[in-house]
Amino acid sequence: MNYVKVAQDVLTALSGKENIQAAAHCATRLRLVIKDESKINQTALDEHPDVKGTFKTNGQFQIIIGPGDVDKVYDELIKLAGLPDMTKEDVNHSSSGPKGNIFMQFIKVLSDIFVPIIPALVAGGLLMALNNVLTAEHLFTAKSIVEIYPGLKDIAGFINTMSAAPFFFLPVLIGFSATKRFGGNPYLGAAMGMIMVSPALTSGYEVVSAAASGKLAYWNIFGLHVAQAGYQGSVLPVLVVSFILAKLEIFFHKRISKAFDFTFTPMLAIIITGFLTFIFVGPVMRNVSDGLTNGIMWLYNTTGPIGTMVFGFFYSAIVITGLHQSFPAIETQLLANRAITGGSFVFPIASMANIAQGAACLAVFFITKNKKQKSLASSSSISALLGITEPAIFGVNLKLKYPFVCAMIASGIASIFVGLFHVLAVSIGPASVIGFICIRSQSISTFLLSGLISFVLAFTITYIYGKRAMAAEVAAADSDLQVSTEEDIESVAEGTQLLDEIVYAPVSGDPISLKEVNDKVFSSEFMGRGAAIIPENGDVYAPCDGLVTVAYPTHHAYGIKTDGGAEVLIHIGIDTVNLNGEHFESFVKKDQQVRKGDKLCHFDLDKIKALGYDPAVITVITNTAEYASVERITHEHVASESPLIALTAK
């Protein structure tokens, strides 16, 4: 890589040094605060051979360069731009002010709150879908499975109990996540959520009927009649309550002396928030929530197939803007009130859009002659069909443009049938070809038909357009998208022949998929394939024999090039670069030879978690494209130095 040229190209694409307010870098990417993002030449960055991707987050524009190169590009960039050398913490401070309009800030807040709790909702949703399969009539036969096999009745009941829990206790989950997002103690938020769903209260699902029948109990508080009403399944009330709780806690922390702060701040924050919740905030926000739900359903019922067609057409474009991050809040509200709404129309439409993007990407696989692009299209299309669309959208379809548009058209047409036959989801799950498990039983066949229409149309339109009308453009795009030729790879590898290898676990803990990592650079596999581990201690060991190519002063990331040719990145925690090496101790340095099992570093796991950082230890093969396959070996608990990733050479 020509670091000076890359820095010059980046600076030009950003419209010069005058448009950069602050710049820093971490192990993989440039982190920039831009004065006017409308001046960025996004096309130039997307097509640059040394830029692996870009995205915006927390008021920063981040450009993915890769480990071992990003620091050198950064050095040249700040020289050219005349910027001071800044830490990531400095950049975070520079980007802490308002970015974008209020609406986009609100969307970002919703995303930060709901993304962490989605796994719990998905687990409950899929269990709910399984219960539906067991209990629904006219799904396989006229009778339900439990009617045909009565011995399964208690199993279905047990599954139903588990599936209902995340939604019944939803205020606890949201209270924890939202209070943390607003700067308060998440455990206080969870406690407030527990108060809102206390068994001593009338269930939120029964408040209306209890009030109508005169059975709703009231407290007499200072002459006020306060309803003893619970908030099971509520979303908006607990969001507002969490905000109030967090701000009260911050207020008391600043004004109560340290000797009394630990004891009295939590109590005062809880009791004041509790009074406000049941006297005013809860009842008002319950009405607002009901009004919002009714308004959404009115819009859906009024616009019908035309509305779903428009939504389906634009859904993937909405994903690019990031506005889809607000959808979990809407879906959760619709599902929590499914007795009234019937379920969520967002999920089936999202499924149509994801299937279409996957099918269009698969068509590119059959069109392109470029081996690199063919490999990317094959893996990305399967990922999109299973609900993870980022690799397909950002890696293939958007760069070629026409597959993305063809998929939008197919999704819009398929979504007509979703609206026409009122296809609704009764749970949250993978918005994909297997999404039928989340659809109410009477609509499963229509969902599958709509999905088939989406797939066939997207694939056919993309293939015909790409093969006949745009053959020359496809060839040109293939040339642009080719990251490296075989000669380039040989040059970079300096004659090293890639070998089949095993990369071992750098830490002990529970392995997870990269797609579960709370960082889109890793979860979308921009940097390559691999695995992550939720560590049980802070000892990090070399996962292979090789040369240390990256060892940052912050001690949170290491790169090793193995004798077999693999380029391995070990990244400790998410955004832990903010700590500037605090709570980390390194035992190796750059250009040092290491053997598998040599200690790379130690980090204080408890302190890092207490500071709110995700401690996941990520292992990525950054030259994944040079291998036939890179696969995680195990899903079970691993000890350090246990086999983790298998590499198969081409």
XYZ file of C-alpha atoms in Angstrom:
650
model
C 0.000 0.000 0.000
C 1.217 3.465 -0.917
C 0.326 5.206 2.346
C 0.943 8.729 1.050
C -1.293 8.187 -1.975
C -4.056 6.598 0.100
C -3.952 9.546 2.516
C -4.060 11.990 -0.398
C -7.009 10.153 -1.967
C -8.882 10.104 1.343
C -8.225 13.791 1.912
C -9.462 14.624 -1.586
C -12.604 12.511 -1.115
C -13.298 14.372 2.140
C -13.078 17.726 0.278
C -9.786 18.774 1.813
C -8.351 19.484 5.212
C -10.803 22.342 5.827
C -13.610 19.766 6.108
C -11.902 17.714 8.854
C -12.510 18.809 12.423
C -10.664 15.983 14.189
C -8.947 12.721 13.300
C -7.765 9.627 15.153
C -7.498 5.913 14.461
C -7.867 2.538 16.130
C -6.633 -0.882 15.073
C -8.659 -1.040 11.870
C -10.102 2.315 10.864
C -9.702 6.066 10.637
C -12.119 7.868 12.968
C -12.932 11.333 11.673
C -15.187 14.192 12.706
C -16.328 15.912 9.518
C -17.629 19.475 9.398
C -19.915 18.946 6.394
C -20.586 15.323 5.447
C -22.487 16.390 2.316
C -19.114 17.327 0.782
C -17.764 13.760 1.055
C -17.213 11.997 -2.274
C -18.631 8.666 -1.130
C -18.242 7.090 -4.558
C -14.500 7.729 -4.591
C -14.119 6.062 -1.187
C -16.334 3.102 -2.118
C -14.324 2.449 -5.273
C -10.889 2.962 -3.715
C -8.978 -0.354 -3.748
C -7.378 0.255 -0.341
C -10.560 1.354 1.460
C -12.448 -1.657 2.801
C -15.575 0.269 3.729
C -17.024 3.338 5.431
C -19.809 4.043 7.895
C -21.068 6.715 10.261
C -21.552 6.248 13.991
C -21.657 8.459 17.089
C -21.016 11.591 15.059
C -17.927 10.083 13.430
C -17.185 9.167 9.826
C -15.111 5.987 9.958
C -12.990 4.681 7.076
C -11.877 1.063 7.285
C -8.275 0.582 6.155
C -7.138 -2.503 8.061
C -4.636 -3.476 10.758
C -0.994 -2.702 10.137
C -1.884 -0.057 7.532
C -4.327 2.302 9.202
C -1.720 3.846 11.523
C 0.580 4.625 8.584
C -2.246 6.116 6.518
C -3.254 8.156 9.577
C 0.294 9.494 10.018
C 0.363 10.663 6.412
C -3.169 12.078 6.638
C -2.456 14.335 9.625
C 0.762 15.520 7.954
C -1.091 16.463 4.775
C -4.000 18.044 6.642
C -1.861 19.772 9.267
C -3.941 18.235 12.060
C -2.701 17.580 15.609
C -2.161 13.957 16.644
C -5.277 13.045 18.622
C -6.420 10.057 20.636
C -9.775 8.415 20.015
C -10.960 9.934 23.286
C -10.151 13.385 21.901
C -12.154 12.631 18.780
C -15.062 11.310 20.827
C -15.051 14.604 22.723
C -15.020 16.525 19.447
C -17.966 14.504 18.164
C -19.951 14.668 21.392
C -22.011 17.649 20.265
C -25.247 17.324 18.312
C -24.781 15.658 14.958
C -27.514 15.795 12.355
C -31.103 16.725 13.086
C -33.052 15.865 16.217
C -34.913 13.075 14.455
C -31.672 11.261 13.535
C -30.389 11.659 17.095
C -33.634 10.121 18.342
C -33.229 7.188 15.948
C -29.694 6.669 17.242
C -30.946 6.599 20.846
C -33.601 3.995 19.982
C -30.969 1.905 18.224
C -28.622 2.036 21.209
C -31.437 0.936 23.523
C -33.071 -1.824 21.504
C -30.157 -3.489 19.684
C -28.692 -4.999 22.913
C -32.041 -6.558 23.934
C -32.926 -7.954 20.501
C -31.338 -11.394 21.261
C -33.721 -11.821 24.218
C -36.703 -10.798 22.092
C -35.611 -13.074 19.245
C -35.247 -16.004 21.654
C -38.739 -15.373 23.026
C -40.092 -14.797 19.531
C -38.745 -18.035 18.107
C -40.045 -19.977 21.099
C -43.415 -18.324 20.498
C -43.211 -19.386 16.853
C -42.442 -22.961 17.925
C -45.469 -22.903 20.219
C -47.578 -21.667 17.307
C -46.397 -24.578 15.169
C -47.426 -27.008 17.913
C -50.808 -25.461 18.694
C -52.053 -23.936 15.416
C -54.949 -25.642 13.649
C -55.025 -26.054 9.845
C -51.250 -25.697 9.647
C -50.439 -29.268 8.625
C -53.854 -30.846 9.147
C -57.277 -29.699 10.339
C -56.179 -30.408 13.912
C -53.165 -28.972 15.692
C -50.133 -31.100 16.513
C -50.981 -31.130 20.236
C -54.486 -32.337 19.417
C -53.092 -35.197 17.361
C -50.389 -35.966 19.937
C -51.793 -35.015 23.390
C -48.497 -35.977 25.012
C -46.982 -32.784 23.571
C -49.521 -30.517 25.280
C -47.431 -29.874 28.404
C -44.290 -29.368 26.308
C -46.144 -26.731 24.284
C -47.323 -25.105 27.509
C -43.780 -25.053 28.884
C -42.470 -23.493 25.670
C -45.278 -20.918 25.752
C -44.342 -19.940 29.314
C -40.733 -19.340 28.285
C -41.701 -17.482 25.105
C -43.991 -15.048 26.931
C -41.447 -14.046 29.587
C -39.313 -11.565 27.536
C -42.435 -9.674 26.451
C -44.206 -9.870 29.829
C -41.090 -8.519 31.573
C -40.158 -6.207 28.686
C -39.936 -3.141 31.004
C -37.117 -4.858 32.901
C -35.085 -5.352 29.709
C -35.789 -1.866 28.381
C -35.246 -0.324 31.815
C -31.769 -1.848 32.032
C -30.731 -0.903 28.485
C -32.356 2.554 28.390
C -31.082 3.699 31.786
C -27.579 2.670 30.772
C -27.944 4.603 27.496
C -29.110 7.720 29.360
C -26.107 7.602 31.687
C -27.639 5.989 34.776
C -27.057 2.746 36.635
C -28.627 -0.007 34.479
C -29.423 -2.123 37.537
C -31.532 0.696 38.933
C -33.271 0.787 35.560
C -33.958 -2.941 35.802
C -35.285 -2.454 39.349
C -37.655 0.256 38.127
C -38.800 -2.085 35.359
C -39.503 -4.756 37.975
C -41.589 -2.276 39.948
C -43.633 -1.531 36.830
C -44.486 -5.240 36.345
C -44.854 -6.172 40.014
C -47.306 -9.064 40.626
C -49.034 -6.808 43.185
C -50.314 -4.664 40.289
C -53.098 -5.407 37.839
C -51.450 -6.822 34.719
C -50.973 -4.313 31.946
C -52.851 -6.666 29.630
C -55.925 -6.534 31.913
C -55.999 -2.848 32.916
C -58.682 -1.826 30.396
C -61.055 -4.650 31.294
C -60.423 -4.212 35.039
C -61.157 -0.471 34.831
C -64.324 -1.091 32.796
C -65.625 -3.631 35.313
C -64.715 -1.481 38.306
C -62.189 -4.023 39.599
C -59.077 -1.863 39.158
C -57.588 -1.050 42.581
C -56.321 2.442 43.502
C -53.910 3.932 46.032
C -54.876 7.048 47.956
C -51.683 9.129 47.810
C -51.980 12.657 49.184
C -55.613 12.663 48.136
C -54.839 11.412 44.640
C -56.401 8.169 43.395
C -53.492 6.377 41.720
C -54.279 3.270 39.687
C -52.452 0.091 40.710
C -51.828 -0.685 37.035
C -48.888 -2.646 35.667
C -47.013 -1.989 32.447
C -46.389 -5.472 31.068
C -45.439 -5.310 27.402
C -45.049 -1.509 27.488
C -42.402 0.369 25.528
C -42.892 4.144 25.589
C -43.708 4.459 29.328
C -40.550 2.667 30.420
C -38.392 4.676 27.979
C -39.528 7.945 29.555
C -39.286 6.514 33.074
C -35.708 5.346 32.399
C -34.748 8.812 31.187
C -36.163 10.426 34.329
C -34.484 7.853 36.569
C -31.066 8.333 34.932
C -31.227 12.128 35.145
C -32.335 12.031 38.784
C -29.483 9.682 39.638
C -26.960 11.978 37.924
C -28.496 14.967 39.732
C -28.129 13.365 43.180
C -24.617 12.035 42.461
C -23.476 15.618 41.943
C -25.134 17.014 45.063
C -24.837 14.331 47.734
C -21.491 13.909 49.458
C -19.594 10.700 48.810
C -20.179 9.502 52.365
C -23.944 9.312 51.736
C -24.095 9.041 47.954
C -23.941 5.239 47.735
C -26.804 4.802 50.226
C -29.229 7.600 49.456
C -28.876 8.331 45.733
C -30.417 5.017 44.552
C -33.254 5.281 47.086
C -34.128 8.877 46.220
C -33.920 8.244 42.467
C -36.194 5.195 42.707
C -38.818 6.649 45.049
C -39.188 9.925 43.135
C -39.281 8.123 39.790
C -41.807 5.661 41.220
C -44.204 8.417 42.311
C -43.865 10.189 38.951
C -44.377 6.907 37.096
C -47.663 5.834 38.636
C -49.151 9.302 39.202
C -48.375 10.981 35.891
C -45.800 9.591 33.449
C -47.148 6.045 33.195
C -50.819 6.897 32.512
C -49.936 9.651 30.024
C -47.400 7.568 28.106
C -49.745 4.557 28.113
C -52.282 6.704 26.257
C -49.601 8.008 23.889
C -48.413 4.447 23.276
C -51.929 3.210 22.556
C -52.497 6.160 20.236
C -49.261 5.472 18.354
C -50.098 1.783 17.974
C -53.618 2.566 16.766
C -52.242 5.181 14.367
C -49.745 2.758 12.829
C -52.407 0.093 12.412
C -54.830 2.638 10.933
C -52.191 3.605 8.372
C -51.521 -0.057 7.576
C -55.206 -0.923 7.262
C -56.007 2.209 5.255
C -53.188 2.070 2.697
C -53.262 -1.737 2.421
C -51.290 -3.274 -0.472
C -50.233 0.140 -1.815
C -48.714 1.098 1.518
C -46.877 -2.213 1.867
C -45.637 -1.917 -1.718
C -44.109 1.506 -1.026
C -42.640 0.311 2.277
C -41.249 -2.836 0.654
C -39.718 -0.861 -2.202
C -37.914 1.581 0.069
C -37.048 -0.796 2.932
C -33.485 -1.566 1.768
C -32.861 2.132 1.099
C -34.034 2.830 4.644
C -31.495 0.278 5.886
C -28.704 2.261 4.231
C -29.737 5.446 6.022
C -29.875 3.656 9.381
C -33.508 4.656 9.994
C -34.420 0.969 10.275
C -32.815 1.046 13.714
C -36.096 2.519 14.980
C -38.141 -0.438 13.717
C -37.474 -2.741 16.718
C -39.260 -0.222 18.943
C -42.272 -0.187 16.599
C -42.302 -3.970 16.172
C -42.000 -4.540 19.906
C -44.995 -2.282 20.500
C -47.054 -4.047 17.810
C -46.183 -7.491 19.159
C -46.759 -6.524 22.769
C -50.293 -5.483 21.750
C -50.877 -8.289 19.253
C -54.252 -9.088 20.808
C -55.354 -5.794 19.230
C -52.951 -5.409 16.295
C -52.785 -9.052 15.248
C -48.994 -8.799 14.986
C -46.307 -6.877 13.101
C -46.421 -6.037 9.386
C -42.823 -4.746 9.512
C -41.238 -8.205 9.818
C -42.743 -9.800 6.677
C -41.888 -6.733 4.586
C -38.318 -6.754 5.925
C -38.140 -10.423 4.968
C -39.216 -9.643 1.378
C -36.531 -6.954 1.116
C -33.782 -9.185 2.529
C -34.739 -12.113 0.277
C -34.674 -9.796 -2.747
C -31.228 -8.417 -1.903
C -29.918 -11.955 -1.425
C -31.383 -13.112 -4.733
C -29.947 -10.113 -6.616
C -26.536 -10.785 -5.071
C -26.814 -14.441 -6.116
C -27.539 -13.321 -9.678
C -24.284 -11.358 -9.630
C -22.526 -14.607 -8.718
C -23.715 -16.100 -12.025
C -23.013 -12.931 -14.036
C -19.524 -11.943 -12.924
C -16.358 -13.537 -14.219
C -14.171 -12.087 -11.525
C -13.155 -14.756 -9.003
C -12.914 -12.318 -6.118
C -16.351 -10.858 -6.750
C -17.839 -14.301 -7.374
C -16.566 -15.511 -4.015
C -17.947 -12.441 -2.229
C -21.317 -12.719 -3.995
C -21.733 -16.398 -3.141
C -21.172 -15.999 0.595
C -22.984 -12.662 0.845
C -26.088 -13.915 -0.963
C -26.513 -16.832 1.422
C -26.008 -14.484 4.361
C -28.671 -12.099 3.018
C -31.166 -14.891 2.399
C -30.720 -15.812 6.063
C -31.333 -12.233 7.201
C -27.865 -10.582 7.335
C -27.841 -8.213 4.363
C -24.909 -5.861 5.057
C -22.272 -7.886 3.134
C -24.592 -8.233 0.123
C -25.816 -4.630 0.125
C -22.533 -2.855 0.853
C -20.126 -5.380 -0.634
C -21.889 -6.188 -3.914
C -25.289 -4.699 -4.766
C -24.655 -1.022 -4.014
C -21.281 -1.014 -5.729
C -22.850 -2.379 -8.922
C -26.005 -0.279 -8.325
C -28.373 -2.172 -10.630
C -28.696 -5.288 -8.390
C -29.763 -3.046 -5.516
C -32.445 -1.297 -7.591
C -33.670 -4.592 -9.075
C -34.025 -5.999 -5.560
C -36.001 -2.912 -4.483
C -38.446 -3.437 -7.352
C -38.879 -7.139 -6.522
C -39.359 -6.404 -2.836
C -42.029 -3.790 -3.603
C -43.986 -6.183 -5.812
C -43.766 -9.053 -3.308
C -44.884 -6.724 -0.511
C -48.138 -6.089 -2.384
C -49.141 -9.652 -1.520
C -48.084 -9.116 2.089
C -50.564 -6.254 2.353
C -53.248 -7.838 0.190
C -53.474 -10.961 2.369
C -52.652 -9.215 5.697
C -49.533 -11.246 6.424
C -48.480 -10.472 10.010
C -45.713 -11.743 12.283
C -46.536 -12.851 15.802
C -42.927 -12.858 16.991
C -39.473 -11.470 16.238
C -36.994 -13.664 14.391
C -34.746 -13.800 11.315
C -36.252 -11.642 8.542
C -35.368 -14.127 5.843
C -36.415 -17.256 3.963
C -36.899 -19.017 7.305
C -38.982 -16.158 8.673
C -42.168 -18.193 8.136
C -41.716 -19.616 11.638
C -42.597 -16.172 13.018
C -45.721 -15.685 10.887
C -49.210 -16.415 12.198
C -50.244 -19.859 11.020
C -53.017 -18.797 8.624
C -50.573 -16.607 6.677
C -47.549 -18.917 6.393
C -48.419 -20.160 2.894
C -48.920 -16.574 1.666
C -45.627 -15.505 3.256
C -43.781 -18.325 1.489
C -45.446 -17.442 -1.820
C -44.512 -13.771 -1.395
C -40.935 -14.760 -0.549
C -40.751 -16.924 -3.667
C -42.026 -14.021 -5.790
C -39.428 -11.716 -4.242
C -36.602 -14.191 -4.903
C -37.572 -15.093 -8.468
C -38.221 -11.511 -9.556
C -35.030 -10.121 -7.999
C -32.855 -12.880 -9.427
C -34.439 -12.786 -12.888
C -34.481 -9.008 -13.314
C -30.901 -8.667 -12.041
C -29.623 -11.505 -14.210
C -31.306 -10.305 -17.421
C -30.371 -6.664 -16.888
C -26.806 -7.477 -15.920
C -26.248 -10.079 -18.616
C -27.775 -8.326 -21.603
C -28.194 -4.594 -21.094
C -25.234 -3.880 -18.825
C -22.596 -6.402 -19.896
C -19.972 -3.729 -20.489
C -20.688 -2.017 -17.171
C -20.520 -5.330 -15.297
C -17.121 -6.024 -16.797
C -15.905 -2.562 -15.810
C -17.331 -2.910 -12.328
C -15.692 -6.309 -11.949
C -12.378 -4.709 -12.810
C -12.914 -1.933 -10.266
C -14.043 -4.312 -7.569
C -11.131 -6.678 -7.988
C -9.154 -6.090 -4.826
C -6.115 -8.076 -5.885
C -4.970 -10.286 -8.725
C -3.117 -13.525 -8.197
C 0.104 -11.661 -8.943
C -0.748 -9.038 -6.312
C -1.387 -11.760 -3.734
C 1.901 -13.427 -4.536
C 3.666 -10.073 -4.214
C 2.016 -9.249 -0.907
C 2.689 -12.689 0.470
C 6.307 -12.407 -0.671
C 6.285 -15.857 -2.123
C 4.590 -17.470 0.876
C 2.286 -20.291 -0.186
C -0.962 -20.372 1.747
C -1.417 -23.550 3.749
C -4.309 -25.220 5.542
C -4.091 -24.091 9.156
C -5.811 -24.153 12.512
C -6.001 -20.920 14.522
C -6.456 -21.537 18.230
C -8.454 -19.679 20.877
C -6.526 -16.712 22.313
C -8.625 -16.739 25.514
C -10.842 -19.101 27.476
C -14.585 -18.551 27.233
C -17.690 -19.032 25.126
C -17.263 -18.622 21.345
C -19.832 -16.653 19.348
C -20.278 -15.799 15.683
C -18.738 -12.581 14.410
C -22.265 -11.608 13.350
C -23.174 -11.375 17.041
C -20.401 -8.867 17.797
C -21.685 -5.379 18.656
C -19.510 -3.629 16.067
C -20.629 -3.474 12.443
C -17.067 -3.563 11.067
C -16.582 -7.028 12.547
C -20.194 -8.283 12.442
C -20.520 -7.509 8.719
C -17.168 -9.296 8.149
C -15.632 -6.239 6.475
C -12.305 -7.219 8.005
C -12.633 -10.921 7.222
C -14.140 -14.030 8.752
C -13.319 -15.504 12.126
C -14.870 -15.857 15.565
C -15.270 -14.025 18.855
C -15.082 -15.257 22.430
C -16.788 -13.921 25.537
C -13.772 -14.239 27.854
C -13.848 -15.717 31.346
C -10.527 -14.137 32.317
C -8.127 -11.490 31.041
C -5.216 -13.637 29.829
C -4.676 -13.444 26.058
C -2.344 -15.887 24.307
C -0.952 -16.164 20.789
C -3.387 -18.292 18.758
C -0.688 -19.398 16.329
C 3.015 -19.340 15.531
C 4.176 -16.303 13.599
C 5.473 -12.750 13.465
C 3.796 -9.941 15.404
C 2.929 -7.392 12.701
C 0.668 -5.155 14.805
C 1.074 -4.246 18.490
C -0.638 -0.983 19.337
C 0.483 1.177 22.275
C -3.080 0.855 23.605
C -2.454 -2.932 23.876
C -6.032 -3.714 22.732
C -5.164 -5.230 19.343
C -2.457 -7.473 17.909
C -1.721 -8.752 14.425
C 0.204 -11.954 13.704
C 1.276 -13.303 10.326
C 1.683 -17.053 10.510
C 4.319 -19.100 8.766
C 1.492 -20.595 6.706
C 0.494 -17.192 5.319
C -2.537 -16.348 7.459
C -2.914 -12.789 8.719
C -4.576 -12.962 12.138
C -6.008 -9.978 14.017
C -6.758 -10.348 17.750
C -8.948 -7.443 18.917
C -9.703 -7.220 22.649
C -13.051 -5.607 23.460
C -15.251 -3.131 21.613
C -14.042 0.505 21.630
C -11.472 -0.344 24.319
C -9.029 1.832 22.386
C -10.704 4.615 24.415
C -8.866 3.358 27.497
C -5.470 4.262 25.978
C -3.864 1.155 27.450
C -5.308 1.535 30.940
C -6.123 -1.867 32.511
C -3.991 -3.586 29.805
C -0.496 -5.065 30.151
C 1.353 -6.170 27.015
C 4.078 -8.835 26.868
C 5.083 -8.624 23.190
C 6.118 -5.969 20.686
C 5.999 -5.517 16.958
C 8.317 -7.681 14.792
C 8.658 -10.237 17.599
C 8.378 -13.935 16.780
C 5.837 -15.758 18.936
C 4.809 -19.365 19.420
C 1.283 -20.590 19.994
C 0.513 -20.165 23.686
C 2.928 -17.275 24.283
C 1.237 -14.627 26.404
C 0.337 -11.547 24.353
C -1.259 -9.448 27.074
C -3.391 -9.339 30.198
C -6.411 -7.081 30.687
C -8.467 -6.459 33.798
C -11.743 -8.059 32.726
C -13.761 -6.907 35.739
C -12.722 -3.269 35.458
C -13.329 -3.149 31.710
C -16.807 -4.593 32.180
C -17.489 -2.217 35.070
C -16.633 0.711 32.784
C -19.338 -0.467 30.396
C -17.134 -1.913 27.639
C -18.001 -5.089 25.763
C -15.026 -7.416 26.514
C -15.485 -9.757 23.521
C -12.122 -10.955 22.179
C -12.338 -11.059 18.385
C -10.124 -13.185 16.141
C -10.279 -12.319 12.434
C -8.408 -13.683 9.423
C -7.872 -10.402 7.579
C -6.780 -12.120 4.351
C -9.874 -14.327 4.298
C -10.307 -13.733 0.544
C -7.113 -15.672 -0.133
C -8.558 -18.842 1.407
C -11.145 -21.251 0.065
C -12.870 -21.241 3.455
C -12.490 -19.780 6.944
C -14.797 -21.524 9.412
C -15.361 -21.485 13.171
C -14.717 -25.018 14.455
C -16.661 -25.121 17.702
C -19.719 -23.610 19.374
C -18.856 -25.044 22.791
C -16.883 -23.477 25.637
C -13.178 -23.328 24.790
C -10.010 -23.120 26.802
C -7.180 -20.968 25.510
C -5.133 -22.777 22.863
C -8.136 -24.929 21.886
C -8.870 -25.171 18.126
C -11.125 -22.262 17.104
C -10.894 -21.487 13.363
C -10.068 -23.768 10.427
C -8.415 -22.292 7.306
C -8.559 -24.130 3.990
C -6.157 -22.983 1.279
C -7.317 -22.597 -2.321
